[in-house]
Short mmCIF file of C-alpha atoms in Angstrom, two decimals:
data_model
loop_
_atom_site.label_atom_id
_atom_site.label_comp_id
_atom_site.label_asym_id
_atom_site.label_seq_id
_atom_site.Cartn_x
_atom_site.Cartn_y
_atom_site.Cartn_z
CA MET A 19 101.98 134.61 -48.08
CA SER A 20 101.55 130.98 -49.03
CA PRO A 21 104.40 129.43 -51.05
CA GLU A 22 103.93 128.60 -54.70
CA ILE A 23 102.46 125.10 -55.03
CA ALA A 24 104.68 123.05 -57.32
CA PRO A 25 105.71 119.38 -57.53
CA ARG A 26 109.10 118.29 -56.22
CA ARG A 27 110.51 115.42 -58.25
CA VAL A 28 111.79 113.42 -55.32
CA SER A 29 113.13 109.85 -55.22
CA PHE A 30 113.87 107.40 -52.44
CA ASP A 31 116.20 104.42 -52.06
CA TRP A 32 114.25 101.55 -50.43
CA SER A 33 117.05 98.97 -50.54
CA ARG A 34 117.81 99.21 -46.83
CA THR A 35 114.31 99.83 -45.43
CA PRO A 36 113.09 96.84 -43.39
CA LEU A 37 109.58 95.47 -43.67
CA HIS A 38 108.87 96.57 -40.11
CA TRP A 39 110.30 100.02 -40.48
CA ILE A 40 109.15 101.01 -36.97
CA PRO A 41 111.34 98.61 -35.00
CA GLY A 42 109.37 96.10 -32.92
CA GLU A 43 106.06 97.71 -33.90
CA PRO A 44 104.35 95.71 -36.63
CA THR A 45 100.89 97.08 -35.85
CA ALA A 46 101.95 100.71 -35.99
CA THR A 47 104.03 99.99 -39.10
CA HIS A 48 101.09 98.52 -40.97
CA VAL A 49 98.55 101.09 -39.81
CA ILE A 50 100.71 103.68 -41.53
CA ASN A 51 101.47 101.34 -44.44
CA VAL A 52 97.78 101.47 -45.38
CA LEU A 53 98.64 104.83 -46.96
CA HIS A 54 100.64 102.96 -49.59
CA LEU A 55 97.58 100.81 -50.37
CA LEU A 56 95.21 103.73 -50.77
CA LEU A 57 97.24 106.61 -52.22
CA PRO A 58 98.52 105.38 -55.58
CA ALA A 59 94.96 104.92 -56.97
CA GLY A 60 93.46 107.64 -54.83
CA GLU A 61 95.84 110.36 -55.91
CA ARG A 62 95.64 109.39 -59.57
CA TRP A 63 91.90 109.81 -59.14
CA PHE A 64 92.35 113.24 -57.55
CA VAL A 65 94.26 114.35 -60.61
CA LYS A 66 91.62 113.00 -63.01
CA VAL A 67 88.75 114.72 -61.17
CA LEU A 68 90.49 118.06 -60.90
CA LYS A 69 91.58 117.86 -64.54
CA GLU A 70 87.95 117.26 -65.48
CA GLY A 71 86.88 120.32 -63.49
CA LEU A 72 89.76 122.59 -64.53
CA PRO A 73 87.89 124.18 -67.49
CA LEU A 74 85.31 125.46 -64.97
CA VAL A 75 87.96 127.42 -63.00
CA SER A 76 87.91 131.05 -64.11
CA ASP A 77 90.19 132.48 -61.39
CA PRO A 78 93.80 132.48 -62.69
CA GLU A 79 95.41 132.19 -59.24
CA LEU A 80 93.21 129.24 -58.28
CA ARG A 81 93.86 127.65 -61.67
CA ALA A 82 97.63 127.87 -61.06
CA ASP A 83 97.22 126.35 -57.59
CA VAL A 84 95.10 123.52 -58.98
CA LYS A 85 97.75 122.69 -61.58
CA GLY A 86 100.45 122.69 -58.87
CA PHE A 87 98.23 120.47 -56.68
CA MET A 88 97.78 118.02 -59.56
CA GLY A 89 101.55 117.86 -60.07
CA GLN A 90 102.16 117.20 -56.40
CA GLU A 91 99.50 114.51 -56.21
CA ALA A 92 100.81 112.75 -59.30
CA THR A 93 104.25 112.60 -57.72
CA HIS A 94 102.80 111.27 -54.46
CA SER A 95 101.06 108.47 -56.35
CA VAL A 96 104.27 107.42 -58.07
CA GLN A 97 106.33 107.38 -54.88
CA HIS A 98 103.83 105.34 -52.91
CA THR A 99 103.62 102.88 -55.80
CA HIS A 100 107.38 102.35 -55.41
CA VAL A 101 106.73 101.44 -51.77
CA LEU A 102 104.21 98.82 -52.89
CA ASP A 103 106.94 97.37 -55.10
CA HIS A 104 109.28 97.36 -52.11
CA LEU A 105 106.68 95.49 -50.01
CA ALA A 106 106.23 92.96 -52.79
CA ALA A 107 110.01 92.43 -52.96
CA GLN A 108 109.80 91.49 -49.27
CA ARG A 109 107.05 88.94 -50.02
CA LEU A 110 104.16 91.12 -48.84
CA ASP A 111 102.00 91.19 -51.96
CA THR A 112 99.20 93.80 -51.81
CA ALA A 113 97.52 93.18 -55.17
CA ASP A 114 94.52 91.38 -53.69
CA PHE A 115 93.68 94.50 -51.66
CA THR A 116 94.60 97.23 -54.10
CA LYS A 117 92.32 95.79 -56.78
CA TYR A 118 89.37 96.80 -54.57
CA VAL A 119 90.82 100.26 -54.13
CA ASP A 120 91.22 100.56 -57.91
CA PHE A 121 87.59 99.46 -58.35
CA LEU A 122 86.43 102.10 -55.86
CA PHE A 123 88.15 104.98 -57.61
CA GLU A 124 87.98 103.87 -61.23
CA ARG A 125 84.45 102.43 -61.32
CA LEU A 126 82.37 103.60 -58.38
CA LEU A 127 83.81 107.12 -58.51
CA GLY A 128 84.76 107.20 -62.18
CA GLU A 129 83.88 109.74 -64.83
CA ARG A 130 80.37 108.32 -65.13
CA PRO A 131 78.03 107.48 -62.21
CA PRO A 132 77.97 103.78 -61.31
CA LEU A 133 75.17 101.56 -62.67
CA ASN A 134 74.29 104.32 -65.14
CA ALA A 135 72.60 106.28 -62.37
CA PRO A 136 70.70 109.27 -63.81
CA ILE A 137 72.90 111.95 -62.24
CA PRO A 138 73.65 115.01 -64.43
CA ALA A 139 77.33 115.23 -65.40
CA ARG A 140 77.83 118.58 -63.64
CA GLU A 141 76.28 117.27 -60.43
CA TRP A 142 78.39 114.10 -60.50
CA LEU A 143 81.53 116.21 -60.95
CA ARG A 144 80.55 118.44 -58.04
CA PHE A 145 80.03 115.41 -55.80
CA ARG A 146 83.43 113.97 -56.68
CA LEU A 147 85.07 117.35 -56.07
CA SER A 148 83.39 117.41 -52.64
CA VAL A 149 84.86 113.97 -51.91
CA VAL A 150 88.36 115.13 -52.91
CA ALA A 151 88.00 118.15 -50.61
CA ALA A 152 86.87 115.92 -47.73
CA ILE A 153 89.77 113.48 -48.20
CA GLU A 154 92.16 116.38 -48.28
CA GLN A 155 90.89 117.45 -44.86
CA PHE A 156 92.18 114.19 -43.44
CA THR A 157 95.46 114.23 -45.37
CA ALA A 158 96.21 117.70 -44.03
CA VAL A 159 95.54 116.52 -40.46
CA LEU A 160 97.73 113.44 -40.99
CA GLY A 161 100.42 115.52 -42.64
CA ASP A 162 100.57 117.94 -39.75
CA TRP A 163 100.64 115.03 -37.30
CA VAL A 164 103.59 113.20 -38.91
CA LEU A 165 105.62 116.42 -39.07
CA ALA A 166 105.36 116.67 -35.27
CA ALA A 167 105.48 112.93 -34.45
CA ASP A 168 108.73 112.84 -32.42
CA GLY A 169 107.75 109.40 -31.10
CA LEU A 170 108.70 107.92 -34.47
CA ASP A 171 112.21 109.36 -34.18
CA LEU A 172 112.60 108.20 -30.57
CA VAL A 173 111.96 104.53 -31.46
CA GLY A 174 114.34 104.64 -34.42
CA ALA A 175 111.91 104.48 -37.32
CA ASP A 176 113.51 104.11 -40.72
CA GLU A 177 114.82 107.50 -41.93
CA ILE A 178 113.87 106.97 -45.58
CA MET A 179 110.28 106.10 -44.75
CA LEU A 180 110.07 109.04 -42.35
CA ASP A 181 111.32 111.40 -45.06
CA LEU A 182 108.74 110.06 -47.54
CA LEU A 183 105.93 110.51 -45.01
CA ARG A 184 107.07 113.94 -43.87
CA TRP A 185 107.79 115.25 -47.36
CA HIS A 186 104.34 114.04 -48.43
CA GLY A 187 102.75 115.37 -45.22
CA ALA A 188 104.36 118.77 -45.65
CA GLU A 189 103.02 119.05 -49.22
CA GLU A 190 99.58 118.06 -47.95
CA VAL A 191 99.67 120.97 -45.50
CA GLU A 192 101.12 123.21 -48.20
CA HIS A 193 98.21 122.56 -50.56
CA ARG A 194 95.63 121.95 -47.83
CA ALA A 195 93.10 124.50 -49.20
CA VAL A 196 93.32 123.87 -52.96
CA ALA A 197 90.75 121.09 -53.36
CA PHE A 198 88.39 122.91 -50.99
CA ASP A 199 88.76 126.18 -52.88
CA MET A 200 88.15 124.42 -56.18
CA TYR A 201 85.00 122.78 -54.77
CA GLN A 202 83.77 126.15 -53.52
CA HIS A 203 84.47 127.66 -56.93
CA CYS A 204 82.77 124.89 -58.93
CA GLY A 205 80.28 123.44 -56.42
CA GLY A 206 77.38 125.84 -56.90
CA THR A 207 76.17 128.44 -54.42
CA GLY A 208 74.45 128.84 -51.09
CA THR A 209 72.80 126.02 -49.20
CA ALA A 210 73.08 123.57 -52.09
CA ARG A 211 76.88 123.97 -52.17
CA TYR A 212 77.12 123.49 -48.43
CA ALA A 213 74.85 120.40 -48.60
CA ARG A 214 77.12 118.87 -51.25
CA ARG A 215 80.12 119.52 -48.99
CA ILE A 216 78.38 117.69 -46.14
CA ALA A 217 77.52 114.80 -48.49
CA GLY A 218 81.16 114.50 -49.53
CA MET A 219 82.31 114.17 -45.91
CA ALA A 220 79.38 111.84 -45.05
CA VAL A 221 80.72 109.39 -47.65
CA THR A 222 84.42 109.99 -47.08
CA ALA A 223 84.71 109.57 -43.30
CA PRO A 224 83.11 106.10 -42.88
CA VAL A 225 84.62 104.69 -46.10
CA THR A 226 88.09 105.88 -45.12
CA LEU A 227 87.77 104.35 -41.66
CA HIS A 228 86.57 101.05 -43.14
CA LEU A 229 89.41 100.88 -45.67
CA TRP A 230 92.00 101.76 -43.03
CA LEU A 231 90.90 99.05 -40.59
CA TRP A 232 90.50 96.50 -43.40
CA GLY A 233 93.84 97.45 -44.92
CA THR A 234 95.67 97.14 -41.59
CA ALA A 235 94.19 93.73 -40.94
CA TYR A 236 95.12 92.65 -44.48
CA LEU A 237 98.75 93.74 -44.14
CA ILE A 238 99.21 92.07 -40.74
CA ARG A 239 97.56 88.89 -41.94
CA HIS A 240 99.76 88.67 -45.05
CA ASP A 241 103.02 89.81 -43.41
CA PRO A 242 105.48 86.92 -44.07
CA GLN A 243 107.57 87.80 -41.03
CA LEU A 244 104.59 87.50 -38.71
CA ALA A 245 103.45 84.24 -40.30
CA GLY A 246 99.97 84.51 -38.80
CA ARG A 247 101.17 85.00 -35.23
CA LEU A 248 99.51 88.44 -34.88
CA ARG A 249 96.12 89.89 -35.66
CA TYR A 250 95.15 93.53 -35.77
CA SER A 251 93.67 94.67 -32.47
CA LEU A 252 92.42 98.01 -31.15
CA LYS A 253 94.42 97.32 -27.95
CA GLU A 254 97.71 97.24 -29.87
CA HIS A 255 96.62 100.23 -31.91
CA GLU A 256 95.91 102.28 -28.78
CA ARG A 257 99.24 101.21 -27.26
CA ALA A 258 101.00 102.63 -30.33
CA VAL A 259 98.96 105.84 -30.02
CA ARG A 260 100.11 106.28 -26.41
CA LYS A 261 103.72 105.89 -27.55
CA GLY A 262 103.22 108.67 -30.10
CA LEU A 263 103.58 106.31 -33.08
CA LEU A 264 100.06 106.87 -34.44
CA PRO A 265 97.60 109.79 -34.36
CA ALA A 266 94.82 109.54 -31.76
CA TRP A 267 91.32 108.65 -32.91
CA ARG A 268 89.99 111.84 -31.31
CA GLU A 269 92.49 113.89 -33.31
CA LEU A 270 91.23 112.43 -36.58
CA GLY A 271 87.59 112.49 -35.49
CA ALA A 272 87.75 116.15 -34.50
CA ALA A 273 88.60 116.99 -38.11
CA VAL A 274 85.01 116.18 -39.15
CA PRO A 275 83.04 118.72 -37.08
CA ARG A 276 85.60 121.43 -37.94
CA TYR A 277 85.07 120.69 -41.62
CA LEU A 278 81.28 120.83 -41.27
CA ARG A 279 81.23 124.38 -39.91
CA ARG A 280 79.83 126.71 -42.54
CA SER A 281 82.64 129.19 -41.86
CA TYR A 282 85.42 126.60 -42.08
CA HIS A 283 88.39 127.02 -44.40
CA PRO A 284 91.38 124.61 -44.57
CA SER A 285 93.84 127.48 -44.19
CA GLN A 286 93.05 127.01 -40.48
CA GLU A 287 94.38 123.44 -40.56
CA GLY A 288 97.86 122.53 -39.39
CA SER A 289 101.06 124.57 -39.36
CA LEU A 290 102.17 125.90 -42.73
CA SER A 291 105.39 127.22 -41.23
CA ARG A 292 106.29 123.76 -39.91
CA ALA A 293 105.57 122.23 -43.32
CA VAL A 294 107.68 124.80 -45.19
CA GLU A 295 110.53 124.37 -42.70
CA TYR A 296 110.55 120.62 -43.22
CA LEU A 297 110.53 120.92 -47.01
CA LYS A 298 113.70 123.06 -46.70
CA ARG A 299 115.55 120.27 -44.88
CA SER A 300 113.96 117.11 -46.26
CA PRO A 301 116.80 115.04 -47.81
CA ALA A 302 114.63 114.00 -50.75
CA ALA A 303 113.25 117.49 -51.37
CA ARG A 304 116.74 119.03 -51.13
CA ALA A 305 118.12 116.51 -53.59
CA ALA A 306 115.26 117.30 -56.00
CA ALA A 307 115.73 121.08 -55.78
#
C-alpha cells in the first residue's frame, strides 16, 4: 500500500552551505540550482491549480491525496525560497531571472487564459491540470535519480543541500501519481482526455528544457566567485553526467515516450520503497516528525 501523503514541516540551516555546494563543480552545482529558480513559483502554481480543480473531485480517497499533495508542494516552495535567500546572501541575486518564471506561472498560466483568449474556463483548467501532471512526470524522475545519486556523496557534496534535494525527491516519488490521477479524473474522457494529456507534455518538455538551460547559464554568468571566468557548456555538463553528478539526457528524455503511452500510469515511475526508506532517515524529515 502507498503511504499517506502528508506534508512534513521540515527546516534547513544554510549558514554553512557554500555557494558551490558540489566541491569544484560549479557547472553541476548550478544545473541543479535551477530547481531553486523554478520551484518556488512553480509549486505555488501547482497548489493554485489543484485548489481550483478540487471541487470537481468526487472520489474521497483522491481528494485526500490531492490535499496532501498540495501541502507537500506548498512546503517545497517555501524551502526552495529559503535557498534563493541563501544565494542572495552570497551575492548571487536571482531576481532578474525569477521575475520571468513568475510571469510564466502567474500570467501566461494564470486563472484566466492569456490575452483574453476565448478558451472555456473548464477547458483552460483541464489544460493546466495536464501541464501539472506532465511536470510531475519529470519531478518523479529527478526525485528517483537524486535518491540513487551516489556520485554526489563521493565528491563530498554539502550534506544539507543533499538532504533538501533527497527529502524533496522522495516526496515527489511518494506523490508521483496524484496530479496524473486528478487530471484523469477531471480531464474529460476518451480520446479528448488523452489528447489533452499529450498537449500538456508537448508544452512542458520544451519549455522546461529551455528554462533549465537558460537558468544554468544565468547562474554561472552571475556567480560572483566565478567572476565571468566560466560559461555554461554542454561539454562540462556531460563531464558532470559521467561523474554521476547530474542525470543523463537520455534518462530525462525517456520519460516523455513513457508518459505518452495510453496505458501509462506514474505508479510505474521510480522506486517508492527507496523514497520511503529515505524519508525515514532524512535528518530534516526526522526532526519534523
